[in-house]
PDB file of C-alpha atoms in Angstrom:
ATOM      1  CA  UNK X   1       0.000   0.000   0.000  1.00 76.00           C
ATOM      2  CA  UNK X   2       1.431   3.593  -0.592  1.00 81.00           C
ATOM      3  CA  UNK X   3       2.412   5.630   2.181  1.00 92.00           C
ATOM      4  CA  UNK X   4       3.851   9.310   3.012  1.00 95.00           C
ATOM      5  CA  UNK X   5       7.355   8.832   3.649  1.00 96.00           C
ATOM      6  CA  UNK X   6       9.266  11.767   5.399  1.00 97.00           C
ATOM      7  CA  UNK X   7      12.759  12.058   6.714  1.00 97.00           C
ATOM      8  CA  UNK X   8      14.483  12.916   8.751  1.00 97.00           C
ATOM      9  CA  UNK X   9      12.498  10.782  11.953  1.00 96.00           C
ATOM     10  CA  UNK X  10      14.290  13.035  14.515  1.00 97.00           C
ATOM     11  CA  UNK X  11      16.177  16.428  13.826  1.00 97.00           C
ATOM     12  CA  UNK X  12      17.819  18.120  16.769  1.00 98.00           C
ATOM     13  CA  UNK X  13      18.726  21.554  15.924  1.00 98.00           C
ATOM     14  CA  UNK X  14      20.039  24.746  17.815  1.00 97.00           C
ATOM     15  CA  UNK X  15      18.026  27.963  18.294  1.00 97.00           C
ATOM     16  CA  UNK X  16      18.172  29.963  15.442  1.00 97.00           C
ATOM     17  CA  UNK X  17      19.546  27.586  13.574  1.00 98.00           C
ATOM     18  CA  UNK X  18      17.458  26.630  10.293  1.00 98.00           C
ATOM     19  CA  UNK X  19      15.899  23.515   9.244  1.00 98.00           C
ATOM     20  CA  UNK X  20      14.419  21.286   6.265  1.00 97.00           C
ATOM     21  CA  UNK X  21      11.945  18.823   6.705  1.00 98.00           C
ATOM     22  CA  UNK X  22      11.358  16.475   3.634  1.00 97.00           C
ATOM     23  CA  UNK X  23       8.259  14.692   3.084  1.00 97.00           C
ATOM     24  CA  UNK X  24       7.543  12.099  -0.266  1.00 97.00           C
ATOM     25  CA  UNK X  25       3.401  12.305  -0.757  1.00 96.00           C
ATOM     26  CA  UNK X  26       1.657   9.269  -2.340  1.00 95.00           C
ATOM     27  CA  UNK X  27       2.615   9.813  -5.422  1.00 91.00           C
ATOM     28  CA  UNK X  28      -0.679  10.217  -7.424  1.00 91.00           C
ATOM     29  CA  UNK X  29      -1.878  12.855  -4.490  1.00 94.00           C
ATOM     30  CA  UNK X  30      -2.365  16.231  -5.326  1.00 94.00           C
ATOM     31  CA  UNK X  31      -3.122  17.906  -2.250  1.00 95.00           C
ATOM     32  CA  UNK X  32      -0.141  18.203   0.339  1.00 96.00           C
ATOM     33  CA  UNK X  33      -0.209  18.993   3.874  1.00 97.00           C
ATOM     34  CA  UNK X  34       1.871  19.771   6.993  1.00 98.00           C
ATOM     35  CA  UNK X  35       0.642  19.695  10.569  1.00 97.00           C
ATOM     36  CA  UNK X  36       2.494  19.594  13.712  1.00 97.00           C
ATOM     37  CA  UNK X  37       1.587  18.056  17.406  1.00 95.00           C
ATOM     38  CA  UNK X  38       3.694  19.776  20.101  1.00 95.00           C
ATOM     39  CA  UNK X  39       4.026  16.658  23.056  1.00 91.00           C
ATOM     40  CA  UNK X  40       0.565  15.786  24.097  1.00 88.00           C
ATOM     41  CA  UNK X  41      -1.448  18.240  22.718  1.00 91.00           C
ATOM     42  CA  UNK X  42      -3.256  17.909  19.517  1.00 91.00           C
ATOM     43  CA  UNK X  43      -2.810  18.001  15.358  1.00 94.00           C
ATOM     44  CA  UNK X  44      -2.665  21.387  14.547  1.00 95.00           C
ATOM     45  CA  UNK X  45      -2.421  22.416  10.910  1.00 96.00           C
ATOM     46  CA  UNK X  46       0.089  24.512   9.521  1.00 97.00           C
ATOM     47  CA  UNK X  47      -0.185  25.047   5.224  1.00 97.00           C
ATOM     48  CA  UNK X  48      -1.830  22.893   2.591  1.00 95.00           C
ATOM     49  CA  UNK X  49      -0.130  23.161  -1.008  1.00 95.00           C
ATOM     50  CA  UNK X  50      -2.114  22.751  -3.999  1.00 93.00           C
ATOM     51  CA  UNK X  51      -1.024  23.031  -8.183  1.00 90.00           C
ATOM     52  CA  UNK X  52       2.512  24.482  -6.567  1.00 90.00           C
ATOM     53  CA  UNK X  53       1.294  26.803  -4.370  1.00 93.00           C
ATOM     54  CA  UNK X  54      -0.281  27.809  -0.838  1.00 95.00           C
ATOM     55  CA  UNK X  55      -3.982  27.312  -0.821  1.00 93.00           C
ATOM     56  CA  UNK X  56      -4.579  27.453   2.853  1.00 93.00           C
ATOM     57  CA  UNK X  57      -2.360  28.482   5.885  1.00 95.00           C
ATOM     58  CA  UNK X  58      -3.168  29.318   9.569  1.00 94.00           C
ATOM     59  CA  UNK X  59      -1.910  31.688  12.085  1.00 94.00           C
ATOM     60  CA  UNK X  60       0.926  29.711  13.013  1.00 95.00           C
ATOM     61  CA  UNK X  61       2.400  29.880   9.311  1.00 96.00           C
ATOM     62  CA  UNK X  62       4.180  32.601   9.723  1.00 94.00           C
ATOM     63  CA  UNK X  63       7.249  34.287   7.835  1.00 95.00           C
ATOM     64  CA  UNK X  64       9.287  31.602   9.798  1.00 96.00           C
ATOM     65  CA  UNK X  65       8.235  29.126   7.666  1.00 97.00           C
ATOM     66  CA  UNK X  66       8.123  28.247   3.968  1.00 97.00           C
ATOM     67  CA  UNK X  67       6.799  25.351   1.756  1.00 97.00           C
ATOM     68  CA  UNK X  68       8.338  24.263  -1.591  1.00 95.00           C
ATOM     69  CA  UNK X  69       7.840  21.287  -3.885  1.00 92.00           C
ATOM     70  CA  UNK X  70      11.292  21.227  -5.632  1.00 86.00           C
ATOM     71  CA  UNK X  71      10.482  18.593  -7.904  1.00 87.00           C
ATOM     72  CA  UNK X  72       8.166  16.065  -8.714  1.00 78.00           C
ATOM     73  CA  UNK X  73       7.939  14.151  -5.411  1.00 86.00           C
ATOM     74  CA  UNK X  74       9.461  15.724  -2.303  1.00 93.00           C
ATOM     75  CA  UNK X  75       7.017  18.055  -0.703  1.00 96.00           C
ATOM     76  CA  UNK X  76       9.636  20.073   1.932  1.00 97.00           C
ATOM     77  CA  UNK X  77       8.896  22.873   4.782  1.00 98.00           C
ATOM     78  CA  UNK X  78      11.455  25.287   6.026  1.00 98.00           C
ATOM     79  CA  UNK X  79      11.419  26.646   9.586  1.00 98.00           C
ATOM     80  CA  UNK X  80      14.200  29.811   9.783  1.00 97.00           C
ATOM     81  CA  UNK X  81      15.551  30.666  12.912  1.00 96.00           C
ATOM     82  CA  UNK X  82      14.469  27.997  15.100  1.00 97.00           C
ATOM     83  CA  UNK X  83      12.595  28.864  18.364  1.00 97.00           C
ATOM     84  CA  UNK X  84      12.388  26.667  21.351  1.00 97.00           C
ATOM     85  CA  UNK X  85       8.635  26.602  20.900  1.00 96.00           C
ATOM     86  CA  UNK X  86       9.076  25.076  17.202  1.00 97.00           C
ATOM     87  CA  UNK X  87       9.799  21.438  18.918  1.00 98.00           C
ATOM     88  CA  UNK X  88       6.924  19.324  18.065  1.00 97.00           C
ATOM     89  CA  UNK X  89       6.135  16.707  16.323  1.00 96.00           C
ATOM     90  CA  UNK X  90       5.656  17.704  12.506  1.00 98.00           C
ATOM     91  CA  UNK X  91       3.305  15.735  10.278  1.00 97.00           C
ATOM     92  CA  UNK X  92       3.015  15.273   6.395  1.00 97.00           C
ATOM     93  CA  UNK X  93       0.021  14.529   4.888  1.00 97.00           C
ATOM     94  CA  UNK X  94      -1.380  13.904   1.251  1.00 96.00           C
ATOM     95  CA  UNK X  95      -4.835  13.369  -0.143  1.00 94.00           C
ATOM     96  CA  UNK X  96      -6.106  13.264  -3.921  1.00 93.00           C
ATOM     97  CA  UNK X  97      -8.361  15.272  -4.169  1.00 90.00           C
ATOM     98  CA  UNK X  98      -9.188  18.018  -1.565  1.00 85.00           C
ATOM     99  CA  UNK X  99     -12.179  18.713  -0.190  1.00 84.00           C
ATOM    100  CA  UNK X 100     -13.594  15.631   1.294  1.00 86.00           C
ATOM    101  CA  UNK X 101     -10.957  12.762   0.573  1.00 91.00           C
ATOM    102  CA  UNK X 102      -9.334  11.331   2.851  1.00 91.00           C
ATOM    103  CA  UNK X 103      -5.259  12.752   4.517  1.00 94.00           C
ATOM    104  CA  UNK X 104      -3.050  10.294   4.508  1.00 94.00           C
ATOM    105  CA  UNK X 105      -0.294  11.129   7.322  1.00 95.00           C
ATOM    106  CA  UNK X 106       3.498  10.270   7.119  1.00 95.00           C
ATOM    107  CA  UNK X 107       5.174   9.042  10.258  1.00 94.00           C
ATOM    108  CA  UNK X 108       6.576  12.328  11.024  1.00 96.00           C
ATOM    109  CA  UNK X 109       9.889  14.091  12.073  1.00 97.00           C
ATOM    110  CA  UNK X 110      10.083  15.390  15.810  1.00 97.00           C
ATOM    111  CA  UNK X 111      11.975  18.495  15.333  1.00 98.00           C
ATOM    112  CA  UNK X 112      13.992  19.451  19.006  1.00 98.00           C
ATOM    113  CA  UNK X 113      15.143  22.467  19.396  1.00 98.00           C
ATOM    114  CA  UNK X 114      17.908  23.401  22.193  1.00 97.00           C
TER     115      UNK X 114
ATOM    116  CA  UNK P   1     -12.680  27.466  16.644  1.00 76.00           C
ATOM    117  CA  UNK P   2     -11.640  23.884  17.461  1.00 89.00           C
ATOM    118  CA  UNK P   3     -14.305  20.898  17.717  1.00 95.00           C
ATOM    119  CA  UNK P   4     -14.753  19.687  21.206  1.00 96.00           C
ATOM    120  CA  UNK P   5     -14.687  15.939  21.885  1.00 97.00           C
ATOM    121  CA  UNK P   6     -15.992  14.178  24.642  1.00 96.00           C
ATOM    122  CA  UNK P   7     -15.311  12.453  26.225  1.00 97.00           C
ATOM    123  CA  UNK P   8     -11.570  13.117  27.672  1.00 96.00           C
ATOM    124  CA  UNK P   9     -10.797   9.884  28.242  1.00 97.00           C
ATOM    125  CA  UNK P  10     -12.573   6.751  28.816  1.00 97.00           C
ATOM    126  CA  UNK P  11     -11.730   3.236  29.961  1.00 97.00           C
ATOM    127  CA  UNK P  12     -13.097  -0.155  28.916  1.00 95.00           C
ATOM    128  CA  UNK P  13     -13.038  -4.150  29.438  1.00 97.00           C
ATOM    129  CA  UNK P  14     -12.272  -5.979  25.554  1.00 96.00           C
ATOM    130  CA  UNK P  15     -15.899  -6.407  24.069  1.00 95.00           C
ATOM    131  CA  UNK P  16     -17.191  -3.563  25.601  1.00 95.00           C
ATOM    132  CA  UNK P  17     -18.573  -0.531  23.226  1.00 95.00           C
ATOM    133  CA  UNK P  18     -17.749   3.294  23.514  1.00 95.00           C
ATOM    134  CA  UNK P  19     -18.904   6.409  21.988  1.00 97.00           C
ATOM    135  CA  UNK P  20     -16.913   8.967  20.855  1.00 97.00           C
ATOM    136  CA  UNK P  21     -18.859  12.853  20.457  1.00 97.00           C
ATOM    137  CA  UNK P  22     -17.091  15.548  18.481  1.00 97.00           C
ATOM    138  CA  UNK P  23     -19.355  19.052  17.820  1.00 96.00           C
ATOM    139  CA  UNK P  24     -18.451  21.902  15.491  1.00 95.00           C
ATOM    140  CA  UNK P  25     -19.635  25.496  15.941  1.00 93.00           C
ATOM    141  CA  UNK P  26     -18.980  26.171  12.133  1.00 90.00           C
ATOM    142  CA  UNK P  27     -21.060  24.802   9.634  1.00 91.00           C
ATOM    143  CA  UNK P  28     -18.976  21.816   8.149  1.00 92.00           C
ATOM    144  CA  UNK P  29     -18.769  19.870   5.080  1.00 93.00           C
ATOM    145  CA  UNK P  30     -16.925  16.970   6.695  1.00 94.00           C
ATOM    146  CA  UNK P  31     -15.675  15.166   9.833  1.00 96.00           C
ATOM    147  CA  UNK P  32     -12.813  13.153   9.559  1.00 96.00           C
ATOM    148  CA  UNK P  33     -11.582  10.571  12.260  1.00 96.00           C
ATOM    149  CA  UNK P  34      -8.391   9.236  13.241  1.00 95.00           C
ATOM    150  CA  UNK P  35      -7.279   7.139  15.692  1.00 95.00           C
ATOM    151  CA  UNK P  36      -3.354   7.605  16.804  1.00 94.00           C
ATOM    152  CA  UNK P  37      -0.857   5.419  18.706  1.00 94.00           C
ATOM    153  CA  UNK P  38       1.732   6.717  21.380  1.00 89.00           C
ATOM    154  CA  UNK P  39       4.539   8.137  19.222  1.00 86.00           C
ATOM    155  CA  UNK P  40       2.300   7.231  15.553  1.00 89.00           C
ATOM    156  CA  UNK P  41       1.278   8.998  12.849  1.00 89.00           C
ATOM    157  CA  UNK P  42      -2.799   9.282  12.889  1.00 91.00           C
ATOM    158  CA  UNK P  43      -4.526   6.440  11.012  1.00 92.00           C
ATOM    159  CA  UNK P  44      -7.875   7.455   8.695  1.00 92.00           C
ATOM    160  CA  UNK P  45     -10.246   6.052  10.121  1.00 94.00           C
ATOM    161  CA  UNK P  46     -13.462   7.405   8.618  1.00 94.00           C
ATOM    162  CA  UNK P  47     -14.884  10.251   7.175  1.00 95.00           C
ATOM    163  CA  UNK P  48     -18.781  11.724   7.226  1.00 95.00           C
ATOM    164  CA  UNK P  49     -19.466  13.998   4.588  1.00 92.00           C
ATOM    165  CA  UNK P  50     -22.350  16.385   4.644  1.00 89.00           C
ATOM    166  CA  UNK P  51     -25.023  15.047   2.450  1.00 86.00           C
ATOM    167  CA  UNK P  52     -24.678  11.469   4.329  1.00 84.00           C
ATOM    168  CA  UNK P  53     -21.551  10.033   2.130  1.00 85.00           C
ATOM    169  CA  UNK P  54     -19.186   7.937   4.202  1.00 85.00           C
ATOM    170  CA  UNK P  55     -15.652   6.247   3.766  1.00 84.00           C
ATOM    171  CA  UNK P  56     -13.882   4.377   5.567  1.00 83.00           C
ATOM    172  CA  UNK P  57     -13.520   1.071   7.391  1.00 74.00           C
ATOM    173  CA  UNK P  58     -15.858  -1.489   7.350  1.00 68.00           C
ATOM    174  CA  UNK P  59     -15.766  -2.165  11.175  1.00 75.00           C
ATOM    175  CA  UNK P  60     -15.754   1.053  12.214  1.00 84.00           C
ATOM    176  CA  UNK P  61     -18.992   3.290  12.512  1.00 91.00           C
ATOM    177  CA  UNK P  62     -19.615   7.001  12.271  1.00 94.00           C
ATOM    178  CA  UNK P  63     -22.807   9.098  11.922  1.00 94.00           C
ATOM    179  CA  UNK P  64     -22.749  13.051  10.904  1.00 95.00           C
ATOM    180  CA  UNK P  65     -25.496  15.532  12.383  1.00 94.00           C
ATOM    181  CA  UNK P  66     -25.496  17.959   9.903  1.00 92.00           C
ATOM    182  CA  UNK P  67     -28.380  20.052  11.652  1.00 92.00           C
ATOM    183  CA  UNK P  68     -26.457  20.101  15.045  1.00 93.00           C
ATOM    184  CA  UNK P  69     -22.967  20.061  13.452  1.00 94.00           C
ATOM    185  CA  UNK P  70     -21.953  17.014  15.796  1.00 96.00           C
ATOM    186  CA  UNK P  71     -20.529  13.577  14.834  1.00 97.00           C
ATOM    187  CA  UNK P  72     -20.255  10.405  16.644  1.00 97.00           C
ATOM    188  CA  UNK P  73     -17.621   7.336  16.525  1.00 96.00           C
ATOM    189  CA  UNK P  74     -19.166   4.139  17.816  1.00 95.00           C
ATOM    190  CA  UNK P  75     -16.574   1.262  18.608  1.00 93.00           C
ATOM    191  CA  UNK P  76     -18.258  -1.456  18.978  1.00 92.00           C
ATOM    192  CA  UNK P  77     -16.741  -5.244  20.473  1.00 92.00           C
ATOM    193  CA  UNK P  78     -13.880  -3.160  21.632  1.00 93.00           C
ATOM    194  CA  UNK P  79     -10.576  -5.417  20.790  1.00 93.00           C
ATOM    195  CA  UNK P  80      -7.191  -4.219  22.679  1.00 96.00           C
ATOM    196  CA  UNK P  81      -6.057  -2.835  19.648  1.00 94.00           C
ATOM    197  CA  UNK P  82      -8.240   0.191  19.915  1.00 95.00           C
ATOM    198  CA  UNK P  83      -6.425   1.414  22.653  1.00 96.00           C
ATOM    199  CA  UNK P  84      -5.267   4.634  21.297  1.00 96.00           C
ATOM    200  CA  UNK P  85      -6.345   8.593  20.909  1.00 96.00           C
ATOM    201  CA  UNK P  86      -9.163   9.259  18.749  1.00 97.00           C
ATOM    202  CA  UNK P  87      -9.299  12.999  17.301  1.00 96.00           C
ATOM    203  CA  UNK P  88     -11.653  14.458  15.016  1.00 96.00           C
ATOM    204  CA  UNK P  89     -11.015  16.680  11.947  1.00 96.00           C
ATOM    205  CA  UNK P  90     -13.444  18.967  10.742  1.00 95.00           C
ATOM    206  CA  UNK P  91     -13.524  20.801   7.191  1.00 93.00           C
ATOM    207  CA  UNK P  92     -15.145  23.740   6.653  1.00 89.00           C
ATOM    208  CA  UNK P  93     -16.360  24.734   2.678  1.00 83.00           C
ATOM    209  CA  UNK P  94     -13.534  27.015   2.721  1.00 81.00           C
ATOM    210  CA  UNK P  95     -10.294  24.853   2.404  1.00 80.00           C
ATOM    211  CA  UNK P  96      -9.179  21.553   3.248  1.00 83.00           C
ATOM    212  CA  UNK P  97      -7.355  22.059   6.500  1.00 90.00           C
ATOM    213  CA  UNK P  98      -8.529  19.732   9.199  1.00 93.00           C
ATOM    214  CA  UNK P  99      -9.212  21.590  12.206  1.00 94.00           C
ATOM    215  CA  UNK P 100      -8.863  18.707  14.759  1.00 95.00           C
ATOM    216  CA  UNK P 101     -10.007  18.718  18.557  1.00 95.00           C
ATOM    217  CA  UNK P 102      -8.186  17.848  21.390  1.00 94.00           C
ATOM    218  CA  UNK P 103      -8.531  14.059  21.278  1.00 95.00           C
ATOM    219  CA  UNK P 104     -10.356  11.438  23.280  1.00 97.00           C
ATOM    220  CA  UNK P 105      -7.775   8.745  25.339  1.00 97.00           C
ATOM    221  CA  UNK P 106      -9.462   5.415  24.945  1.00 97.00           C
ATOM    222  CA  UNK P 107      -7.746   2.336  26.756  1.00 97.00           C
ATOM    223  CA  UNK P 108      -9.033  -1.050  26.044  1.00 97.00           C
ATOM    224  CA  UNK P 109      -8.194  -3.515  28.733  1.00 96.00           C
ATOM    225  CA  UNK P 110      -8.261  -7.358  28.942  1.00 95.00           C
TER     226      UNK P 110
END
C-alpha cells in the first residue's frame, strides 16, 4: 500500500539555527499537507499546497516558515531561525483530491530544538 | 474554533462498546476521524461527509449531524487494539485544512 514517507524521523537543531523537513506524498496525491503536534497536545495544521502553491495556511504559518515542492515528489517545509517553541512533532500529509478525501499522514519528524 | 470531543478519556473491558462525540460550531462539510498510537502517525479512520456520504472502514462506525454540526464514533466489540487517541477533523467549505479537537484517550483492557 502507498504511504507518506518523510525524513528525517528526529532532527535536533540549535536555536536559530534553520531547518528542512522532507516529506515524499503518495505519489498520485495532489493535495499536500503539513501539521504539527507539540508533546501531548493535539494536530494542529500549519499550510496545505495545492497546483505548486499555498492554498490554505493558519496563524501559526508565519514568515518563519516556507513550503516548496522542488520537484516532482518531495514536498519540503522550512522553519528559519528555530525557536524553542518550534519542537513538536511535525506531520506530512497527502490526499487526492481536496475537499472531502481522505489525509493520509506520514510518520513524522520530531523536530527538538535546544 | 476547534471541535470539542468528549469524552476526555474513557476506559473499557475488551468487548465492551464506547462512543466517541465531536461538535463543530462552524457549519462543516466533513468530519474526519483518526485514531493515533503513542509516538504514531494518525490512522484514517473514517470520514462523514455532509449530504450522508461515508468512507472508511468497514468495522468502524460514524454518523454526521449535519443540523447540530456534531458527529459520533461508535466502537463497537472493543478489541485491545483500539487502545489509542481518537481525534476528530473537521472541514469547513472554505479549504481543506482539518481543524482537529483535542482528542479522546481510549484504553481497552483485557
Amino acid at each position: 500500500e502507498p504511504e507518506v514517507t518523510q525524513t528525517p524521523s528526529h532532527q535536533v537543531t540549535q536555536m536559530g539555527q534553520e531547518v528542512i523537513l522532507r516529506c515524499v506524498p503518495i505519489s498520485n496525491h495532489l493535495y499536500f499537507y503539513w501539521y504539527r503536534q507539540i508533546l501531548g497536545q493535539k494536530v494542529e495544521f500549519l499550510v496545505s499546497f495545492y497546483n505548486n502553491e499555498i492554498s490554505e495556511k493558519s496563524e501559526i504559518f508565519d514568515d518563519q516558515f516556507s513550503v516548496e515542492r522542488p520537484d516532482g515528489s518531495n514536498f519540503t517545509l522550512k522553519i528559519r531561525s528555530t525557536k524553542l517553541e518550534d519542537s513538536a512533532m511535525y506531520f506530512c500529509a497527502s490526499s487526492q483530491q481536496g475537499n472531502g478525501d481522505e489525509q493520509y499522514f506520514g510518520p513524522g519528524t520530531r523536530l527538538t530544538v535546544t | 474554533q476547534q471541535p470539542v470531543q468528549s469524552p476526555q478519556a474513557v476506559i473499557l473491558r475488551e468487548g465492551e462498546d464506547a462512543v466517541i462525540n465531536c461538535s463543530s460550531s462552524k457549519a462543516l462539510y466533513s468530519v474526519h476521524w483518526y485514531r493515533q498510537k503513542h509516538g504514531e502517525a494518525p490512522v484514517f479512520l473514517m470520514i462523514l461527509l455532509k449530504g450522508g456520504e461515508q468512507k472508511g472502514h468497514d468495522k468502524i462506525s460514524a454518523s454526521f449531524n449535519e443540523k447540530k454540526q456534531q458527529s459520533s464514533l461508535y466502537l463497537t466489540a472493543s478489541q485491545l487494539s483500539y487502545s489509542g487517541t481518537y481525534f476528530c477533523g473537521t472541514e469547513t467549505d472554505s479549504g481543506y485544512a482539518l481543524n482537529f479537537g483535542k482528542g479522546t484517550s481510549l484504553l481497552v483492557t483485557p
